[in-house]
Coordinates of C-alpha atoms in Angstrom, one line a residue:
M1 CA 0.0 0.0 0.0
K2 CA 2.1 2.9 -1.3
N3 CA 1.2 6.6 -1.3
R4 CA -0.3 6.4 2.2
P5 CA 0.0 9.6 4.2
L6 CA 1.9 9.8 7.5
A7 CA 0.2 10.7 10.7
I8 CA 1.7 13.4 12.9
S9 CA 0.6 13.6 16.6
L10 CA 0.6 17.2 17.7
G11 CA 2.6 16.8 20.9
D12 CA 2.2 19.2 23.8
P13 CA -0.1 21.9 22.5
A14 CA 1.7 24.5 24.6
G15 CA 5.0 23.8 22.9
I16 CA 6.3 24.4 19.5
G17 CA 4.6 21.4 18.0
P18 CA 1.8 23.2 16.3
E19 CA 4.2 25.8 14.8
I20 CA 6.7 23.3 13.4
V21 CA 3.9 21.1 12.1
F22 CA 2.4 24.0 10.2
K23 CA 5.8 25.2 8.9
A24 CA 6.6 21.7 7.8
W25 CA 3.3 21.5 5.8
S26 CA 4.1 24.9 4.3
A27 CA 7.5 23.6 3.1
L28 CA 6.2 20.3 1.9
R29 CA 2.7 21.0 0.6
H30 CA 3.6 20.9 -3.1
T31 CA 6.2 18.2 -3.0
G32 CA 5.2 15.8 -0.1
P33 CA 5.5 13.6 1.7
H34 CA 1.8 13.9 2.4
F35 CA 0.7 13.8 6.1
L36 CA -2.2 14.5 8.3
V37 CA -2.2 15.9 11.8
V38 CA -3.9 14.2 14.8
G39 CA -4.6 17.0 17.3
D40 CA -6.7 20.0 18.1
L41 CA -7.5 22.0 14.9
N42 CA -7.9 25.3 16.7
Q43 CA -4.5 24.9 18.4
V44 CA -2.9 24.4 15.0
A45 CA -4.7 27.4 13.6
A46 CA -3.5 29.5 16.5
A47 CA 0.2 28.7 15.8
P48 CA 2.3 31.4 14.3
G49 CA 1.6 31.5 10.5
G50 CA -1.4 29.3 10.9
T51 CA -4.9 30.4 9.7
T52 CA -8.2 28.6 9.7
G53 CA -8.3 28.9 5.9
L54 CA -5.2 26.9 5.5
I55 CA -6.3 24.1 7.8
R56 CA -9.0 21.5 7.0
R57 CA -10.8 19.1 9.2
I58 CA -10.9 15.5 7.8
S59 CA -12.5 12.3 8.9
T60 CA -10.3 9.6 7.4
A61 CA -6.7 9.2 6.3
E62 CA -7.9 8.9 2.7
D63 CA -8.9 12.5 2.7
A64 CA -5.3 13.7 3.4
A65 CA -3.8 13.3 -0.1
R66 CA -6.7 15.2 -1.7
T67 CA -6.5 18.0 0.8
F68 CA -2.7 18.3 1.3
S69 CA -1.7 20.8 -1.3
Q70 CA -4.5 23.2 -0.5
A71 CA -4.7 22.9 3.3
L72 CA -3.2 21.1 6.2
P73 CA -5.4 18.1 7.0
V74 CA -6.3 17.6 10.6
I75 CA -8.2 14.8 12.4
D76 CA -9.6 17.0 15.0
I77 CA -9.6 15.7 18.6
P78 CA -10.2 18.8 20.6
L79 CA -8.7 19.9 23.9
L80 CA -11.1 20.0 26.8
E81 CA -10.0 23.7 27.4
P82 CA -7.8 26.1 25.6
V83 CA -4.0 26.0 26.1
V84 CA -1.7 29.0 26.0
A85 CA 1.6 28.7 24.1
G86 CA 4.4 28.5 26.5
A87 CA 2.2 27.5 29.5
P88 CA 2.1 23.7 29.8
S89 CA -0.8 22.2 31.7
P90 CA -1.5 18.7 32.9
R91 CA -5.1 19.3 31.9
A92 CA -4.1 18.8 28.3
A93 CA -2.5 15.4 29.0
K94 CA -5.5 13.3 28.2
A95 CA -5.8 14.8 24.7
V96 CA -2.0 14.5 24.1
I97 CA -2.2 10.8 24.9
A98 CA -5.3 10.3 22.8
W99 CA -3.5 12.0 19.8
I100 CA -0.6 9.5 20.1
E101 CA -3.0 6.5 20.5
T102 CA -5.0 7.6 17.5
A103 CA -2.0 8.1 15.3
V104 CA -0.6 4.7 16.3
G105 CA -4.0 3.1 15.7
L106 CA -4.0 4.5 12.2
A107 CA -0.5 3.0 11.5
L108 CA -1.4 -0.4 12.9
S109 CA -4.5 -0.5 10.8
G110 CA -2.5 0.3 7.7
A111 CA -4.4 3.6 7.0
V112 CA -1.1 5.6 7.3
G113 CA 2.4 4.6 6.4
G114 CA 3.9 5.7 9.7
V115 CA 3.8 8.0 12.7
V116 CA 5.8 11.2 13.4
T117 CA 5.4 12.5 16.9
A118 CA 5.8 16.2 17.8
P119 CA 7.5 16.8 21.2
I120 CA 5.7 16.1 24.4
A121 CA 6.4 17.4 27.9
K122 CA 6.9 14.4 30.2
E123 CA 6.4 16.4 33.4
S124 CA 2.9 17.4 32.3
L125 CA 2.0 13.8 31.4
Y126 CA 3.4 12.5 34.7
G127 CA 1.2 14.9 36.5
A128 CA -1.8 13.2 34.9
G129 CA -0.6 9.7 35.8
F130 CA 1.2 8.8 32.6
P131 CA 3.3 5.8 33.6
F132 CA 5.9 5.7 30.8
P133 CA 9.3 7.5 30.7
G134 CA 8.6 8.9 27.3
H135 CA 7.2 8.3 23.8
T136 CA 9.5 5.3 23.0
E137 CA 8.3 3.2 25.9
F138 CA 4.6 4.2 25.3
L139 CA 4.8 3.2 21.7
G140 CA 6.3 -0.1 22.7
E141 CA 3.3 -0.8 25.0
L142 CA 0.8 0.3 22.4
T143 CA 2.2 -2.1 19.8
L144 CA 3.1 -5.0 22.1
S145 CA 0.3 -7.3 21.0
H146 CA 0.9 -6.8 17.3
R147 CA 3.1 -9.2 15.3
Y148 CA 6.6 -8.1 14.4
D149 CA 9.1 -10.4 12.8
G150 CA 12.6 -10.3 14.2
A151 CA 14.2 -8.8 17.3
R152 CA 11.7 -6.6 19.1
G153 CA 12.2 -3.1 20.4
P154 CA 11.5 -0.5 21.3
V155 CA 15.1 0.8 20.8
M156 CA 15.8 4.5 20.3
M157 CA 18.0 5.6 17.5
L158 CA 19.1 9.1 16.7
A159 CA 20.3 9.9 13.2
A160 CA 21.9 12.8 11.5
P161 CA 23.8 12.9 8.2
G162 CA 26.9 10.7 8.7
L163 CA 26.0 9.3 12.1
R164 CA 23.4 6.9 13.6
V165 CA 23.4 6.0 17.3
S166 CA 21.2 3.5 19.2
L167 CA 20.7 3.5 22.9
V168 CA 20.7 0.6 25.4
T169 CA 19.3 2.8 28.2
V170 CA 17.3 5.9 27.4
H171 CA 16.0 8.1 30.2
T172 CA 17.8 6.3 33.0
P173 CA 19.5 8.5 35.6
L174 CA 23.3 8.4 35.1
A175 CA 23.9 7.0 38.6
E176 CA 21.7 4.0 37.8
V177 CA 23.1 3.2 34.3
P178 CA 25.9 0.7 35.4
A179 CA 23.5 -1.5 37.4
S180 CA 20.9 -1.4 34.6
L181 CA 23.2 -2.7 31.9
T182 CA 23.0 -6.4 31.2
V183 CA 24.3 -8.7 28.5
E184 CA 20.8 -9.4 27.4
K185 CA 19.8 -5.7 27.1
I186 CA 22.9 -4.9 25.0
V187 CA 22.5 -8.0 22.8
N188 CA 18.8 -7.2 22.1
A189 CA 19.6 -3.5 21.3
G190 CA 22.4 -4.7 19.0
L191 CA 20.1 -7.2 17.2
V192 CA 17.3 -4.7 16.8
T193 CA 19.8 -2.1 15.4
A194 CA 21.4 -4.5 13.0
Q195 CA 18.0 -5.6 11.8
A196 CA 16.8 -2.0 11.3
L197 CA 19.9 -1.1 9.4
R198 CA 19.1 -3.8 6.9
R199 CA 15.3 -3.4 6.8
D200 CA 14.8 0.3 7.3
F201 CA 18.0 1.9 6.0
G202 CA 19.0 -0.5 3.2
V203 CA 22.4 -1.4 4.7
E204 CA 23.0 -4.9 3.4
H205 CA 25.9 -5.8 5.7
P206 CA 25.6 -3.7 8.8
R207 CA 28.7 -2.8 10.9
L208 CA 28.0 -2.0 14.5
A209 CA 30.4 -0.2 16.9
V210 CA 29.7 -0.7 20.6
A211 CA 30.8 2.0 23.0
G212 CA 32.3 1.4 26.4
L213 CA 30.9 2.8 29.6
N214 CA 34.1 3.9 31.4
P215 CA 37.0 6.2 30.3
H216 CA 39.2 4.4 27.8
A217 CA 36.6 1.6 27.8
G218 CA 37.8 0.5 31.2
E219 CA 41.4 -0.1 30.2
G220 CA 41.2 -3.8 30.8
G221 CA 39.2 -3.5 34.0
T222 CA 41.5 -1.0 35.7
I223 CA 39.0 1.9 35.3
G224 CA 35.8 0.0 35.9
R225 CA 34.7 -3.6 35.3
E226 CA 31.6 -3.2 33.2
E227 CA 33.5 -3.7 29.9
V228 CA 35.0 -6.9 31.2
Q229 CA 31.9 -8.3 32.9
V230 CA 29.0 -7.0 30.7
V231 CA 29.8 -5.1 27.5
G232 CA 32.6 -7.4 26.2
P233 CA 30.6 -10.6 26.6
A234 CA 27.6 -8.9 24.9
V235 CA 29.8 -7.9 21.9
R236 CA 31.0 -11.5 21.7
A237 CA 27.5 -12.8 21.9
L238 CA 26.4 -10.4 19.1
R239 CA 29.2 -11.8 16.9
D240 CA 28.1 -15.3 17.6
L241 CA 24.7 -14.3 16.4
G242 CA 26.0 -13.1 13.2
V243 CA 26.3 -9.3 13.9
N244 CA 29.4 -7.6 12.7
A245 CA 30.0 -5.9 16.1
L246 CA 33.2 -4.2 17.2
G247 CA 34.0 -3.1 20.8
P248 CA 33.7 -2.1 23.5
S249 CA 35.5 1.0 22.2
P250 CA 36.3 4.2 24.0
A251 CA 33.5 6.6 23.4
D252 CA 35.8 9.6 23.1
S253 CA 37.4 8.2 19.9
L254 CA 34.2 6.8 18.2
F255 CA 32.7 9.9 16.7
H256 CA 35.3 11.8 14.6
E257 CA 35.1 11.6 10.8
A258 CA 37.6 8.8 10.2
A259 CA 36.0 6.6 12.9
R260 CA 32.5 7.1 11.5
A261 CA 33.7 5.7 8.2
K262 CA 34.2 2.3 9.9
Y263 CA 30.7 1.6 11.1
D264 CA 27.0 2.1 10.2
A265 CA 25.8 2.8 13.7
V266 CA 27.1 3.0 17.2
L267 CA 25.4 1.2 20.1
C268 CA 25.6 3.7 23.0
L269 CA 25.0 2.8 26.7
Y270 CA 23.3 5.9 28.0
H271 CA 21.5 9.0 26.9
D272 CA 24.1 11.7 26.6
Q273 CA 26.8 9.4 25.2
A274 CA 24.5 9.1 22.1
L275 CA 22.8 12.5 21.9
I276 CA 25.8 14.8 22.3
P277 CA 27.6 13.7 19.2
V278 CA 24.4 13.7 17.1
K279 CA 23.5 17.2 18.2
M280 CA 27.1 18.4 17.7
L281 CA 27.0 17.2 14.1
D282 CA 23.5 18.5 13.2
F283 CA 21.7 20.3 16.0
W284 CA 18.8 21.4 13.8
G285 CA 18.3 18.3 11.7
G286 CA 18.6 15.3 13.9
V287 CA 15.9 12.6 13.9
N288 CA 14.7 10.2 16.6
I289 CA 13.6 6.8 15.2
T290 CA 12.0 4.0 17.2
L291 CA 13.4 0.7 16.0
G292 CA 12.0 -2.8 16.4
L293 CA 8.3 -2.0 16.2
P294 CA 5.6 -3.1 13.8
I295 CA 5.0 0.5 12.8
V296 CA 7.3 3.3 11.5
R297 CA 7.9 6.0 14.0
T298 CA 10.1 9.1 13.9
S299 CA 10.3 12.4 15.8
P300 CA 12.2 15.6 15.8
D301 CA 15.3 15.4 17.9
H302 CA 14.4 18.2 20.3
G303 CA 11.9 19.1 22.9
T304 CA 8.9 21.3 23.4
A305 CA 10.8 24.6 23.6
F306 CA 8.2 26.3 25.8
D307 CA 10.5 29.4 26.1
I308 CA 9.9 30.3 22.4
A309 CA 6.5 28.7 21.8
G310 CA 4.1 31.1 20.1
R311 CA 6.7 33.5 19.1
G312 CA 7.3 32.4 15.5
Q313 CA 10.9 31.5 16.2
A314 CA 10.8 27.7 16.0
R315 CA 12.7 26.1 13.2
P316 CA 11.0 23.1 11.4
D317 CA 14.2 21.5 10.1
S318 CA 14.1 18.5 12.4
M319 CA 10.4 17.9 11.9
I320 CA 10.9 18.0 8.1
A321 CA 13.8 15.6 8.4
A322 CA 11.7 13.3 10.6
I323 CA 8.8 13.4 8.0
R324 CA 11.1 12.6 5.2
M325 CA 12.8 9.8 7.1
A326 CA 9.5 8.2 8.1
Q327 CA 8.5 8.2 4.4
D328 CA 11.8 6.6 3.3
I329 CA 11.5 3.9 5.9
A330 CA 7.8 3.3 5.1
E331 CA 8.6 2.9 1.4
R332 CA 11.4 0.4 2.2
R333 CA 9.0 -1.7 4.3
S334 CA 6.2 -1.6 1.8

């Protein structure tokens, strides 16, 4: 089923999601990829640059392609009360969750080719009882009962031109990372990543670099034992399973240009180890991809930016990159 639109969940309505979604539509309306928005139509219309005349309520995904060049198509699931840009409120949480669930449901049904999620504010969702650390884990739960062939995620990948990084732990406090690392977690993340490189990115023979946890990758156990006891055995297990894995390697020498030519992705062990090099390379254009799910999901590699919400200053670069990447992956899977 080619030529299906993508579904964009609007994210936190008080953040820059409405603005970057509208700006992405303005940039892509004549070229595609086609997409629809799942969110509050009035909130999109209130975004800087948005006007009611350029936004159209639709009922089904099939309406999106017919509408897209003239107006931004929106499946309207209204907020219970208005939200002010820059002022997040837990009272919007139920709608934000419903937007994500609806977009995922459209993807699982085959009505859309994939899901792109605008940024959410976890603190606001936590205040409403949201039990997941973030989008990635919630998407894993929503798709858990649906069949997916191969190693199962969710595994977070961040991608920018010239670099892909996957994470073994995501929103784990740094002090808890060493105890949370296991051979099984590292192996599964490596298998999911290698599988996605082949299936979603067209890399026929994936090469995976695995980062160490400690300075100098532990220097043979003299600066920490995690590489000897956990990371090294996981790398060997990945090789035994047919993955071309190298490591554990010192993280401080993995990301320069010459090193990046030797692998197709890096398996990182904690959040900042992965995100800092991606954002150094391309702060505006990085994309977050969830690997190992039965649906395609991407997201901009940034947050809600409440400090500039509603001011017309938000750049849509990362949202546009996420839309294009979701379309590329959806086409490879079709």
